């Protein structure tokens, strides 16, 4: 009886060890924000452009003429995008479902993009 109890105790310890060590943090690849990902917008002439926001604060804007890399910071509903190390442009951000609206601060100019 003592051997059986000792065996069951070791099996419990082994099972517990395997259970705990196999757990993985599910948030490892979670985006920093709802902004991260690729978004598509349209120019007035009907051509498309995309903006991709990476987790690391970098991104790329691409259209028919090529692509431009940028850096960004995003806090609350404020986004600042800087191209080629220059001064940044500040935007108010609104994300609703798959729609991203960027409004240039102190302006009525806005851009509407859709998540791809």
mmCIF file with all atom_site columns, C-alpha atoms in Angstrom:
data_model
loop_
_atom_site.group_PDB
_atom_site.id
_atom_site.type_symbol
_atom_site.label_atom_id
_atom_site.label_alt_id
_atom_site.label_comp_id
_atom_site.label_asym_id
_atom_site.label_entity_id
_atom_site.label_seq_id
_atom_site.pdbx_PDB_ins_code
_atom_site.Cartn_x
_atom_site.Cartn_y
_atom_site.Cartn_z
_atom_site.occupancy
_atom_site.B_iso_or_equiv
_atom_site.pdbx_formal_charge
_atom_site.auth_seq_id
_atom_site.auth_comp_id
_atom_site.auth_asym_id
_atom_site.auth_atom_id
_atom_site.pdbx_PDB_model_num
ATOM 1   C CA . UNK A 1 1   ? 0.000   0.000  0.000   1.00 0.00 ? 1   UNK A CA 1
ATOM 2   C CA . UNK A 1 2   ? 2.860   2.361  0.845   1.00 0.00 ? 2   UNK A CA 1
ATOM 3   C CA . UNK A 1 3   ? 4.475   1.686  -2.567  1.00 0.00 ? 3   UNK A CA 1
ATOM 4   C CA . UNK A 1 4   ? 1.213   2.439  -4.367  1.00 0.00 ? 4   UNK A CA 1
ATOM 5   C CA . UNK A 1 5   ? 0.797   5.733  -2.508  1.00 0.00 ? 5   UNK A CA 1
ATOM 6   C CA . UNK A 1 6   ? 4.390   6.718  -3.274  1.00 0.00 ? 6   UNK A CA 1
ATOM 7   C CA . UNK A 1 7   ? 3.884   5.788  -6.951  1.00 0.00 ? 7   UNK A CA 1
ATOM 8   C CA . UNK A 1 8   ? 0.692   7.857  -7.159  1.00 0.00 ? 8   UNK A CA 1
ATOM 9   C CA . UNK A 1 9   ? 2.454   10.806 -5.488  1.00 0.00 ? 9   UNK A CA 1
ATOM 10  C CA . UNK A 1 10  ? 5.256   10.708 -8.067  1.00 0.00 ? 10  UNK A CA 1
ATOM 11  C CA . UNK A 1 11  ? 2.751   10.430 -10.919 1.00 0.00 ? 11  UNK A CA 1
ATOM 12  C CA . UNK A 1 12  ? 0.920   13.490 -9.562  1.00 0.00 ? 12  UNK A CA 1
ATOM 13  C CA . UNK A 1 13  ? 4.175   15.460 -9.343  1.00 0.00 ? 13  UNK A CA 1
ATOM 14  C CA . UNK A 1 14  ? 5.104   14.413 -12.887 1.00 0.00 ? 14  UNK A CA 1
ATOM 15  C CA . UNK A 1 15  ? 1.668   15.348 -14.219 1.00 0.00 ? 15  UNK A CA 1
ATOM 16  C CA . UNK A 1 16  ? 1.791   18.711 -12.465 1.00 0.00 ? 16  UNK A CA 1
ATOM 17  C CA . UNK A 1 17  ? 5.294   19.425 -13.805 1.00 0.00 ? 17  UNK A CA 1
ATOM 18  C CA . UNK A 1 18  ? 4.300   18.600 -17.375 1.00 0.00 ? 18  UNK A CA 1
ATOM 19  C CA . UNK A 1 19  ? 1.102   20.658 -17.109 1.00 0.00 ? 19  UNK A CA 1
ATOM 20  C CA . UNK A 1 20  ? 2.842   23.769 -15.797 1.00 0.00 ? 20  UNK A CA 1
ATOM 21  C CA . UNK A 1 21  ? 5.852   23.595 -18.105 1.00 0.00 ? 21  UNK A CA 1
ATOM 22  C CA . UNK A 1 22  ? 3.711   23.150 -21.221 1.00 0.00 ? 22  UNK A CA 1
ATOM 23  C CA . UNK A 1 23  ? 1.755   26.346 -20.619 1.00 0.00 ? 23  UNK A CA 1
ATOM 24  C CA . UNK A 1 24  ? 2.560   29.125 -23.043 1.00 0.00 ? 24  UNK A CA 1
ATOM 25  C CA . UNK A 1 25  ? 1.793   32.803 -22.734 1.00 0.00 ? 25  UNK A CA 1
ATOM 26  C CA . UNK A 1 26  ? -0.809  33.402 -25.445 1.00 0.00 ? 26  UNK A CA 1
ATOM 27  C CA . UNK A 1 27  ? 0.039   37.116 -25.639 1.00 0.00 ? 27  UNK A CA 1
ATOM 28  C CA . UNK A 1 28  ? 3.553   36.641 -27.103 1.00 0.00 ? 28  UNK A CA 1
ATOM 29  C CA . UNK A 1 29  ? 2.490   37.607 -30.635 1.00 0.00 ? 29  UNK A CA 1
ATOM 30  C CA . UNK A 1 30  ? -0.372  39.910 -29.717 1.00 0.00 ? 30  UNK A CA 1
ATOM 31  C CA . UNK A 1 31  ? -0.280  43.259 -31.499 1.00 0.00 ? 31  UNK A CA 1
ATOM 32  C CA . UNK A 1 32  ? 0.732   46.305 -29.503 1.00 0.00 ? 32  UNK A CA 1
ATOM 33  C CA . UNK A 1 33  ? -2.503  47.993 -30.513 1.00 0.00 ? 33  UNK A CA 1
ATOM 34  C CA . UNK A 1 34  ? -5.453  47.788 -32.830 1.00 0.00 ? 34  UNK A CA 1
ATOM 35  C CA . UNK A 1 35  ? -3.465  49.964 -35.220 1.00 0.00 ? 35  UNK A CA 1
ATOM 36  C CA . UNK A 1 36  ? -0.926  47.241 -36.027 1.00 0.00 ? 36  UNK A CA 1
ATOM 37  C CA . UNK A 1 37  ? -1.556  45.614 -39.401 1.00 0.00 ? 37  UNK A CA 1
ATOM 38  C CA . UNK A 1 38  ? -2.110  46.663 -43.009 1.00 0.00 ? 38  UNK A CA 1
ATOM 39  C CA . UNK A 1 39  ? -4.679  49.255 -44.005 1.00 0.00 ? 39  UNK A CA 1
ATOM 40  C CA . UNK A 1 40  ? -5.811  50.377 -47.465 1.00 0.00 ? 40  UNK A CA 1
ATOM 41  C CA . UNK A 1 41  ? -6.922  53.838 -48.487 1.00 0.00 ? 41  UNK A CA 1
ATOM 42  C CA . UNK A 1 42  ? -7.972  55.456 -51.764 1.00 0.00 ? 42  UNK A CA 1
ATOM 43  C CA . UNK A 1 43  ? -6.668  58.588 -53.414 1.00 0.00 ? 43  UNK A CA 1
ATOM 44  C CA . UNK A 1 44  ? -9.181  60.988 -54.971 1.00 0.00 ? 44  UNK A CA 1
ATOM 45  C CA . UNK A 1 45  ? -8.241  59.690 -58.450 1.00 0.00 ? 45  UNK A CA 1
ATOM 46  C CA . UNK A 1 46  ? -9.243  56.151 -57.410 1.00 0.00 ? 46  UNK A CA 1
ATOM 47  C CA . UNK A 1 47  ? -5.733  54.740 -56.967 1.00 0.00 ? 47  UNK A CA 1
ATOM 48  C CA . UNK A 1 48  ? -5.055  52.768 -53.788 1.00 0.00 ? 48  UNK A CA 1
ATOM 49  C CA . UNK A 1 49  ? -2.345  53.007 -51.164 1.00 0.00 ? 49  UNK A CA 1
ATOM 50  C CA . UNK A 1 50  ? -1.547  50.837 -48.164 1.00 0.00 ? 50  UNK A CA 1
ATOM 51  C CA . UNK A 1 51  ? -0.081  51.629 -44.782 1.00 0.00 ? 51  UNK A CA 1
ATOM 52  C CA . UNK A 1 52  ? 1.435   48.845 -42.727 1.00 0.00 ? 52  UNK A CA 1
ATOM 53  C CA . UNK A 1 53  ? 2.044   49.460 -39.017 1.00 0.00 ? 53  UNK A CA 1
ATOM 54  C CA . UNK A 1 54  ? 4.443   47.007 -37.351 1.00 0.00 ? 54  UNK A CA 1
ATOM 55  C CA . UNK A 1 55  ? 4.607   46.138 -33.627 1.00 0.00 ? 55  UNK A CA 1
ATOM 56  C CA . UNK A 1 56  ? 8.032   47.804 -33.290 1.00 0.00 ? 56  UNK A CA 1
ATOM 57  C CA . UNK A 1 57  ? 6.918   51.357 -34.162 1.00 0.00 ? 57  UNK A CA 1
ATOM 58  C CA . UNK A 1 58  ? 7.965   51.162 -37.819 1.00 0.00 ? 58  UNK A CA 1
ATOM 59  C CA . UNK A 1 59  ? 5.877   50.987 -40.939 1.00 0.00 ? 59  UNK A CA 1
ATOM 60  C CA . UNK A 1 60  ? 5.720   51.378 -44.680 1.00 0.00 ? 60  UNK A CA 1
ATOM 61  C CA . UNK A 1 61  ? 3.373   53.300 -46.968 1.00 0.00 ? 61  UNK A CA 1
ATOM 62  C CA . UNK A 1 62  ? 3.061   51.852 -50.465 1.00 0.00 ? 62  UNK A CA 1
ATOM 63  C CA . UNK A 1 63  ? 1.349   53.086 -53.611 1.00 0.00 ? 63  UNK A CA 1
ATOM 64  C CA . UNK A 1 64  ? 1.806   52.863 -57.395 1.00 0.00 ? 64  UNK A CA 1
ATOM 65  C CA . UNK A 1 65  ? 4.871   55.125 -57.287 1.00 0.00 ? 65  UNK A CA 1
ATOM 66  C CA . UNK A 1 66  ? 6.800   53.128 -54.663 1.00 0.00 ? 66  UNK A CA 1
ATOM 67  C CA . UNK A 1 67  ? 7.084   52.869 -50.918 1.00 0.00 ? 67  UNK A CA 1
ATOM 68  C CA . UNK A 1 68  ? 8.235   55.034 -48.025 1.00 0.00 ? 68  UNK A CA 1
ATOM 69  C CA . UNK A 1 69  ? 9.321   53.755 -44.634 1.00 0.00 ? 69  UNK A CA 1
ATOM 70  C CA . UNK A 1 70  ? 8.209   55.607 -41.531 1.00 0.00 ? 70  UNK A CA 1
ATOM 71  C CA . UNK A 1 71  ? 8.417   55.510 -37.754 1.00 0.00 ? 71  UNK A CA 1
ATOM 72  C CA . UNK A 1 72  ? 5.421   56.121 -35.558 1.00 0.00 ? 72  UNK A CA 1
ATOM 73  C CA . UNK A 1 73  ? 4.340   56.517 -31.970 1.00 0.00 ? 73  UNK A CA 1
ATOM 74  C CA . UNK A 1 74  ? 0.792   55.756 -30.919 1.00 0.00 ? 74  UNK A CA 1
ATOM 75  C CA . UNK A 1 75  ? -0.650  56.632 -27.514 1.00 0.00 ? 75  UNK A CA 1
ATOM 76  C CA . UNK A 1 76  ? -4.336  56.749 -26.689 1.00 0.00 ? 76  UNK A CA 1
ATOM 77  C CA . UNK A 1 77  ? -5.966  58.264 -29.758 1.00 0.00 ? 77  UNK A CA 1
ATOM 78  C CA . UNK A 1 78  ? -2.874  60.213 -30.912 1.00 0.00 ? 78  UNK A CA 1
ATOM 79  C CA . UNK A 1 79  ? -0.575  59.023 -33.704 1.00 0.00 ? 79  UNK A CA 1
ATOM 80  C CA . UNK A 1 80  ? 2.632   60.709 -34.873 1.00 0.00 ? 80  UNK A CA 1
ATOM 81  C CA . UNK A 1 81  ? 4.176   59.529 -38.156 1.00 0.00 ? 81  UNK A CA 1
ATOM 82  C CA . UNK A 1 82  ? 7.695   60.584 -39.194 1.00 0.00 ? 82  UNK A CA 1
ATOM 83  C CA . UNK A 1 83  ? 9.124   59.891 -42.653 1.00 0.00 ? 83  UNK A CA 1
ATOM 84  C CA . UNK A 1 84  ? 12.872  59.792 -43.331 1.00 0.00 ? 84  UNK A CA 1
ATOM 85  C CA . UNK A 1 85  ? 13.803  61.082 -39.882 1.00 0.00 ? 85  UNK A CA 1
ATOM 86  C CA . UNK A 1 86  ? 11.942  64.350 -40.476 1.00 0.00 ? 86  UNK A CA 1
ATOM 87  C CA . UNK A 1 87  ? 9.440   66.059 -38.248 1.00 0.00 ? 87  UNK A CA 1
ATOM 88  C CA . UNK A 1 88  ? 6.308   64.099 -37.552 1.00 0.00 ? 88  UNK A CA 1
ATOM 89  C CA . UNK A 1 89  ? 2.714   64.714 -38.501 1.00 0.00 ? 89  UNK A CA 1
ATOM 90  C CA . UNK A 1 90  ? 0.235   64.293 -35.638 1.00 0.00 ? 90  UNK A CA 1
ATOM 91  C CA . UNK A 1 91  ? -3.138  62.640 -36.193 1.00 0.00 ? 91  UNK A CA 1
ATOM 92  C CA . UNK A 1 92  ? -6.200  61.921 -34.100 1.00 0.00 ? 92  UNK A CA 1
ATOM 93  C CA . UNK A 1 93  ? -7.062  58.249 -34.516 1.00 0.00 ? 93  UNK A CA 1
ATOM 94  C CA . UNK A 1 94  ? -10.416 56.519 -34.518 1.00 0.00 ? 94  UNK A CA 1
ATOM 95  C CA . UNK A 1 95  ? -10.669 52.767 -35.118 1.00 0.00 ? 95  UNK A CA 1
ATOM 96  C CA . UNK A 1 96  ? -14.106 51.251 -35.501 1.00 0.00 ? 96  UNK A CA 1
ATOM 97  C CA . UNK A 1 97  ? -14.200 47.629 -36.600 1.00 0.00 ? 97  UNK A CA 1
ATOM 98  C CA . UNK A 1 98  ? -12.172 47.472 -39.818 1.00 0.00 ? 98  UNK A CA 1
ATOM 99  C CA . UNK A 1 99  ? -12.194 51.241 -40.384 1.00 0.00 ? 99  UNK A CA 1
ATOM 100 C CA . UNK A 1 100 ? -9.315  53.549 -39.452 1.00 0.00 ? 100 UNK A CA 1
ATOM 101 C CA . UNK A 1 101 ? -9.859  57.303 -39.555 1.00 0.00 ? 101 UNK A CA 1
ATOM 102 C CA . UNK A 1 102 ? -6.810  59.560 -39.333 1.00 0.00 ? 102 UNK A CA 1
ATOM 103 C CA . UNK A 1 103 ? -7.491  63.265 -38.855 1.00 0.00 ? 103 UNK A CA 1
ATOM 104 C CA . UNK A 1 104 ? -4.563  65.672 -38.998 1.00 0.00 ? 104 UNK A CA 1
ATOM 105 C CA . UNK A 1 105 ? -4.504  67.546 -35.692 1.00 0.00 ? 105 UNK A CA 1
ATOM 106 C CA . UNK A 1 106 ? -5.758  71.147 -35.887 1.00 0.00 ? 106 UNK A CA 1
ATOM 107 C CA . UNK A 1 107 ? -7.145  70.465 -39.356 1.00 0.00 ? 107 UNK A CA 1
ATOM 108 C CA . UNK A 1 108 ? -10.257 69.164 -41.046 1.00 0.00 ? 108 UNK A CA 1
ATOM 109 C CA . UNK A 1 109 ? -8.184  66.944 -43.349 1.00 0.00 ? 109 UNK A CA 1
ATOM 110 C CA . UNK A 1 110 ? -8.804  63.261 -42.715 1.00 0.00 ? 110 UNK A CA 1
ATOM 111 C CA . UNK A 1 111 ? -8.036  59.877 -44.269 1.00 0.00 ? 111 UNK A CA 1
ATOM 112 C CA . UNK A 1 112 ? -10.230 56.797 -44.082 1.00 0.00 ? 112 UNK A CA 1
ATOM 113 C CA . UNK A 1 113 ? -8.599  53.389 -44.456 1.00 0.00 ? 113 UNK A CA 1
ATOM 114 C CA . UNK A 1 114 ? -9.873  49.805 -44.287 1.00 0.00 ? 114 UNK A CA 1
ATOM 115 C CA . UNK A 1 115 ? -8.050  46.903 -42.623 1.00 0.00 ? 115 UNK A CA 1
ATOM 116 C CA . UNK A 1 116 ? -6.899  44.279 -45.096 1.00 0.00 ? 116 UNK A CA 1
#
